[in-house]
Short mmCIF file of C-alpha atoms and ligand atoms in Angstrom, two decimals:
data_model
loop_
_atom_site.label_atom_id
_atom_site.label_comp_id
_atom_site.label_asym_id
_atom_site.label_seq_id
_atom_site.Cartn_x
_atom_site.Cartn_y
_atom_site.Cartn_z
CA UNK A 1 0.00 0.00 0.00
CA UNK A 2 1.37 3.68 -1.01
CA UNK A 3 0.93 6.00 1.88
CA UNK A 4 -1.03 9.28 0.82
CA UNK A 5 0.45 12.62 0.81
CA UNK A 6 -1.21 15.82 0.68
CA UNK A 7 1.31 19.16 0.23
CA UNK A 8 0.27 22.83 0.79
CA UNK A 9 1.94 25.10 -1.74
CA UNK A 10 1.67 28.62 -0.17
CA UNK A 11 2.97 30.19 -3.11
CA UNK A 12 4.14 33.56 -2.27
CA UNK A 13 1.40 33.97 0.10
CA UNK A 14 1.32 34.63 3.60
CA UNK A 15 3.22 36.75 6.72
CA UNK A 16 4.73 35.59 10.53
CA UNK A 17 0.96 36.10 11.70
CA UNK A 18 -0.25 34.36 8.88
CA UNK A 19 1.87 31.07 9.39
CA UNK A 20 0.52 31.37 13.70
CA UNK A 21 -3.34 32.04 13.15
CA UNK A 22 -3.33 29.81 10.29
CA UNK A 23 -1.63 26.42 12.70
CA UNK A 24 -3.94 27.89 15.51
CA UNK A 25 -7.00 26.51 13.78
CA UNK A 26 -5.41 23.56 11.33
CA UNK A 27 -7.28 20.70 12.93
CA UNK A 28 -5.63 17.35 11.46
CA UNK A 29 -7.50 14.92 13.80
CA UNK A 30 -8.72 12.34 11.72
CA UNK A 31 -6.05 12.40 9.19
CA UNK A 32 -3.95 9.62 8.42
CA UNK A 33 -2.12 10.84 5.05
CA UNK A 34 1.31 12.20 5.56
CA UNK A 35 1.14 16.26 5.24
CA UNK A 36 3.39 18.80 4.01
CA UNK A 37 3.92 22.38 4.01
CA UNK A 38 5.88 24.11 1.76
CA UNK A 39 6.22 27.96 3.16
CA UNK A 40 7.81 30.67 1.43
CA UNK A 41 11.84 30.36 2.25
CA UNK A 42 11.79 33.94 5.06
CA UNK A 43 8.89 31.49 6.99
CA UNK A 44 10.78 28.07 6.91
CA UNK A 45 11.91 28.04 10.46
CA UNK A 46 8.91 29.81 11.82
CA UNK A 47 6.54 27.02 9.75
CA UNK A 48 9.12 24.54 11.33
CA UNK A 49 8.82 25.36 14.96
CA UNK A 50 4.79 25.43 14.70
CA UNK A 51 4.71 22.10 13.14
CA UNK A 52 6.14 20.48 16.35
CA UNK A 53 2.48 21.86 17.80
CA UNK A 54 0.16 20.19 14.89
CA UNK A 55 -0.10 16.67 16.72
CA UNK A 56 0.12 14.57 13.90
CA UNK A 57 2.74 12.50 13.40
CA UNK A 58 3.21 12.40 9.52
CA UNK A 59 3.77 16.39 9.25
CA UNK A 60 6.43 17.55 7.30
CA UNK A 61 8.56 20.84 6.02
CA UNK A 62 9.08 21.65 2.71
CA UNK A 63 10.36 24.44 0.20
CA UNK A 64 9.21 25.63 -3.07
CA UNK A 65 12.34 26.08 -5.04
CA UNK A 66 16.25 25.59 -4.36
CA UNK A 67 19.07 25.71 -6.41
CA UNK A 68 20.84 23.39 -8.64
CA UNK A 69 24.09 24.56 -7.07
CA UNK A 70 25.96 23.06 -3.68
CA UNK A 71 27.15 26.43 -2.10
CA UNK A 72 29.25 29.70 -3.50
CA UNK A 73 28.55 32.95 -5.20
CA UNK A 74 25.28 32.90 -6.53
CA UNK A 75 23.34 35.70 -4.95
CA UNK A 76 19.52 35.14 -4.26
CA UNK A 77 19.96 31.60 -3.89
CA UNK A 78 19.29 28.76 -1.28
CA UNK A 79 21.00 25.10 -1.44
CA UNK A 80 19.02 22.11 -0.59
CA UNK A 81 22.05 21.63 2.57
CA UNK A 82 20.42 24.68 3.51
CA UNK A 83 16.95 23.57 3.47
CA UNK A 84 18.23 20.19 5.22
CA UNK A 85 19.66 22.45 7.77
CA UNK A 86 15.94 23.92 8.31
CA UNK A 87 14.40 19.95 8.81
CA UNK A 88 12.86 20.30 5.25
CA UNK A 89 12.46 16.91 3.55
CA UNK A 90 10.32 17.73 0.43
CA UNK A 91 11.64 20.27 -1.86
CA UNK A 92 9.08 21.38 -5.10
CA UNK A 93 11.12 21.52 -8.31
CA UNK A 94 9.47 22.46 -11.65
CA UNK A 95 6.47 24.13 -10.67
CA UNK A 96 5.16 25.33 -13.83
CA UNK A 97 4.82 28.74 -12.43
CA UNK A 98 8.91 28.66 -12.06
CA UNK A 99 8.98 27.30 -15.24
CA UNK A 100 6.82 29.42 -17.63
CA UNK A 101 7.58 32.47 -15.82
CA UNK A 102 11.38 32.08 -14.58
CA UNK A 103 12.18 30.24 -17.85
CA UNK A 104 13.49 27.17 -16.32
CA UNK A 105 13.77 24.65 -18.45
CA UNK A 106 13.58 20.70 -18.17
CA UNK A 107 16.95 20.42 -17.56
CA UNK A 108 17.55 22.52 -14.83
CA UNK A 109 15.19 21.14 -13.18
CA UNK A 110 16.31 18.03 -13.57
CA UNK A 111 19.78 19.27 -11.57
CA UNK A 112 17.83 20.89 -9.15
CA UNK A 113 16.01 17.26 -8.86
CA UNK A 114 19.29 15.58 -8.44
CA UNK A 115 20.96 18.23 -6.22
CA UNK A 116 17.79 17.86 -3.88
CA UNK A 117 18.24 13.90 -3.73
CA UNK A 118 22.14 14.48 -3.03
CA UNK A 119 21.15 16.38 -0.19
CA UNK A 120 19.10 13.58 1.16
CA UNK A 121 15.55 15.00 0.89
CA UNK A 122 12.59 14.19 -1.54
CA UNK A 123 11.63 16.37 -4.45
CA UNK A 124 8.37 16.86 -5.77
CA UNK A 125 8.86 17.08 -9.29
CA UNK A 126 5.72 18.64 -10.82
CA UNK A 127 5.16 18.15 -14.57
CA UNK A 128 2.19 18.60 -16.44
CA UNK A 129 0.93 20.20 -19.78
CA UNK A 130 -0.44 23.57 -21.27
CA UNK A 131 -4.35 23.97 -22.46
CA UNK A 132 -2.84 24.49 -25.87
CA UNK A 133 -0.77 20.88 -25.51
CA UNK A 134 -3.85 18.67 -24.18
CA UNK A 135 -5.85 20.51 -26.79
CA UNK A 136 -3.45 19.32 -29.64
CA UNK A 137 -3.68 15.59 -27.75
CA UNK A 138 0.33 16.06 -27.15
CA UNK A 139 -0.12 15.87 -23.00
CA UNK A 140 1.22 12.28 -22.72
CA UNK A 141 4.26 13.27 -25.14
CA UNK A 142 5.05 16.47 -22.91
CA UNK A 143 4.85 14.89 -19.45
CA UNK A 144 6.66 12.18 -20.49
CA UNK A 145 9.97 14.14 -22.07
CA UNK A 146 9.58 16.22 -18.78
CA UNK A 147 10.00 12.78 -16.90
CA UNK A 148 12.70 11.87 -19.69
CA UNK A 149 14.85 15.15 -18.53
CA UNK A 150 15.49 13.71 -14.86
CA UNK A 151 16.30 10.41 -15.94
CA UNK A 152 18.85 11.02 -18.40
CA UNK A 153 20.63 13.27 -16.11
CA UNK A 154 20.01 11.27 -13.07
CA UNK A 155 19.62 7.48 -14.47
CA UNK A 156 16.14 5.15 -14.30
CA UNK A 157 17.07 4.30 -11.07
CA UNK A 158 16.15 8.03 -9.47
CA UNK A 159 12.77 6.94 -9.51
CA UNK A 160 13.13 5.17 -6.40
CA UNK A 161 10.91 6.22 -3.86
CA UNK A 162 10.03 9.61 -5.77
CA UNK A 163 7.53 11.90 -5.38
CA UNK A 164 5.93 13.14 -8.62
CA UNK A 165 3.22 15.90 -9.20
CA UNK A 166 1.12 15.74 -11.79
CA UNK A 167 -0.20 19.28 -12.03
CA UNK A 168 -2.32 20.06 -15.58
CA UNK A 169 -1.15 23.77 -16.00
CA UNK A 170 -4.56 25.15 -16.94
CA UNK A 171 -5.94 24.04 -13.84
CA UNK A 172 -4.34 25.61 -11.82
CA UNK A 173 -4.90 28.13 -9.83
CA UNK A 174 -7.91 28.41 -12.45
CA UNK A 175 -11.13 26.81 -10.41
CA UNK A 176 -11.20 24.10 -13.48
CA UNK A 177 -10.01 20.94 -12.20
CA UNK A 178 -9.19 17.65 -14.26
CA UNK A 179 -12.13 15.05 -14.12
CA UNK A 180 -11.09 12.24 -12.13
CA UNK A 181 -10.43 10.79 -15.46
CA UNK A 182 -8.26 12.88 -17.08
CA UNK A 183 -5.80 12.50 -14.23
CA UNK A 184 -6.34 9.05 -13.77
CA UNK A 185 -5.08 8.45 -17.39
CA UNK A 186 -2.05 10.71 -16.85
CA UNK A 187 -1.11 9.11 -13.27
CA UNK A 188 -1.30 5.72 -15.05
CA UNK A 189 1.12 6.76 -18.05
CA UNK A 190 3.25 8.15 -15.17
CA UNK A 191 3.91 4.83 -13.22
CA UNK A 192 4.50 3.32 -15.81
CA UNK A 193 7.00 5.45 -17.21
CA UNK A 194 8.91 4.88 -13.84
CA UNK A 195 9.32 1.73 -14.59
CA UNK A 196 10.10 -0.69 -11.83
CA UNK A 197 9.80 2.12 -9.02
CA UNK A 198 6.40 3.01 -10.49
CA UNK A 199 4.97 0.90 -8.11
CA UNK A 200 6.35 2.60 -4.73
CA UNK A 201 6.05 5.97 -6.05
CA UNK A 202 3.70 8.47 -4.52
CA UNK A 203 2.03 10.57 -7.35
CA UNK A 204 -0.08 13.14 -6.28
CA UNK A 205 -2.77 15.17 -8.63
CA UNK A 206 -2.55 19.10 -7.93
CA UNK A 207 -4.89 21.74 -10.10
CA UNK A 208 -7.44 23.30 -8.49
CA UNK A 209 -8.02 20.70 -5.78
CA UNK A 210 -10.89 21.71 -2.83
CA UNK A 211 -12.26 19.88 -0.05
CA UNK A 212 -15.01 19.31 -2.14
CA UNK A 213 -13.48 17.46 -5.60
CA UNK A 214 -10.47 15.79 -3.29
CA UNK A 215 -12.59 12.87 -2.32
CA UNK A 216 -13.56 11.87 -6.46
CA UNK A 217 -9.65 12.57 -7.15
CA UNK A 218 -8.52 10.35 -4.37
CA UNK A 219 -10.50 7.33 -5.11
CA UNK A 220 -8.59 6.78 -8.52
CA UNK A 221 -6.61 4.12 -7.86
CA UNK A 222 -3.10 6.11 -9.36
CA UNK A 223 -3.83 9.42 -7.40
CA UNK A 224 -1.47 8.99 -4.24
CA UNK A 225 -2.69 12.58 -2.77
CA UNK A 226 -2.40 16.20 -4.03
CA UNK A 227 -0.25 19.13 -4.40
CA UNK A 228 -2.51 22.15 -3.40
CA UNK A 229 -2.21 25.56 -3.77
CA UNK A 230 -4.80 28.06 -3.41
CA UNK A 231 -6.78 25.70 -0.19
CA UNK A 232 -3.87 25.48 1.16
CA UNK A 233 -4.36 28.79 2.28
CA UNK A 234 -7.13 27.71 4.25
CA UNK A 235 -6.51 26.25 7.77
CA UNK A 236 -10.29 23.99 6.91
CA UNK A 237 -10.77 23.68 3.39
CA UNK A 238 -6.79 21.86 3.83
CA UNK A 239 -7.49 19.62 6.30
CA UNK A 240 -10.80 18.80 4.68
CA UNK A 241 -8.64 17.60 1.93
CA UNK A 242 -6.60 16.18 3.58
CA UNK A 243 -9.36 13.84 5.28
CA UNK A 244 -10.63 12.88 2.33
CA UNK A 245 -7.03 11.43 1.47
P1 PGA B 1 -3.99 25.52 -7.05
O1 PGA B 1 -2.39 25.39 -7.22
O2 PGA B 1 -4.41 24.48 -6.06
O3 PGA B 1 -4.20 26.93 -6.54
O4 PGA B 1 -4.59 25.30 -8.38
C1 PGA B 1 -1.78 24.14 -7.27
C2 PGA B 1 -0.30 24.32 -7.46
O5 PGA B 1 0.08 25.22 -8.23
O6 PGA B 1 0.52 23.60 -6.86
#
């Protein structure tokens, strides 16, 4: 049996007060998915320390975005020692917002996916594919060179125990969600295209979820839980989701 994970993306949302009102009423009784938070970098430690109050067991840190690079002069940057240093263990790489709107392109990702492992923690590497791709029936062939990226760089075998996202980029953030369905179809082609660690791997639907779609998304049998941004935002819509997983 996979264990279920459910992520919160803040974005670049939030504030110090944010981060405490917002764990003041997070209720996770009930839950028995494995939950993540991924705070913008300034709130890591401060997400950290009220994460030791949540009283569930399966709670995690994690970061947004880190940098291919081990340590040196690159200005603006954070290294996934750093974020290790900070008790993350999930790191999101390839979010398509970094990589439509910071240009970054399969293969840095795929270094920032391999620095990430180096370091010890797990990425979540989203992929997914434009309105424009799915309408033009090429989803399948985008996802999977966005898979193919990582494992040339990193070899088949740095599929083992991954996390993988698969986040449709015209639901997000958009109130459209994929139909159970559609994601289903894409999950599938995903595990497979892991190959032997498809089986172990946790891949998680994000687009849009709510506390009211997460239930019809979770009972497909190759959704392993959900990335979620913009509910994540909300101390009960989350953990509504995060019951249904
Ligand atoms: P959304 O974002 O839930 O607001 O659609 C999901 C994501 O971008 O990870």
């Amino acid at each position: 049996m996979r264990k279920t994970l459910v992520a919160a993306n803040w974005k670049m949302n939030g504030s110090r007060e944010f981060a405490g009102e917002f764990f003041k009423a997070l209720d996770l009784s009930g839950v028995s998915a494995d939950v993540a938070f991924c705070p913008p970098f300034p709130y890591l430690s401060v997400v950290a320390d009220l994460l030791k109050q949540v009283g569930h067991q399966g709670v995690a840190l994690g970061a947004q975005n880190v940098s291919e690079r081990d340590a040196g002069a690159f200005t603006g940057e954070v290294s996934a020692a750093m974020l290790k240093d900070f008790d993350a263990r999930y790191v999101i790489v390839g979010h398509s917002e970094r990589r439509s709107l910071y240009g970054e392109s399969s293969e840095l990702v795929a270094r920032k996916y391999v620095a990430v492992r180096q370091a010890g923690l797990m990425p979540i590497l989203c992929v997914g594919e434009t309105l424009e791709e799915r309408e033009a029936s090429r989803a399948l062939e985008v996802i999977g060179s966005q898979l193919n990226a990582v494992s040339e760089l990193a070899g088949e075998d740095c599929w083992h125990g991954a996390v993988v996202a698969y986040e449709p980029v015209w639901a997000i953030g958009t109130g459209k969600t994929a139909t159970p369905e559609q994601a289903q179809e894409v999950h599938e082609f995903i595990r497979k295209r892991l190959g032997a660690a498809g089986e172990q791997a946790q891949i998680l639907y994000g687009g849009s979820v709510k506390s009211a779609n997460a239930a019809s998304l979770f009972a497909q049998p190759d959704i392993d839980g959900a990335l979620v941004g913009g509910a994540s935002l909300d101390a009960g819509e989350f953990a509504g989701i995060c019951r249904a997983a």
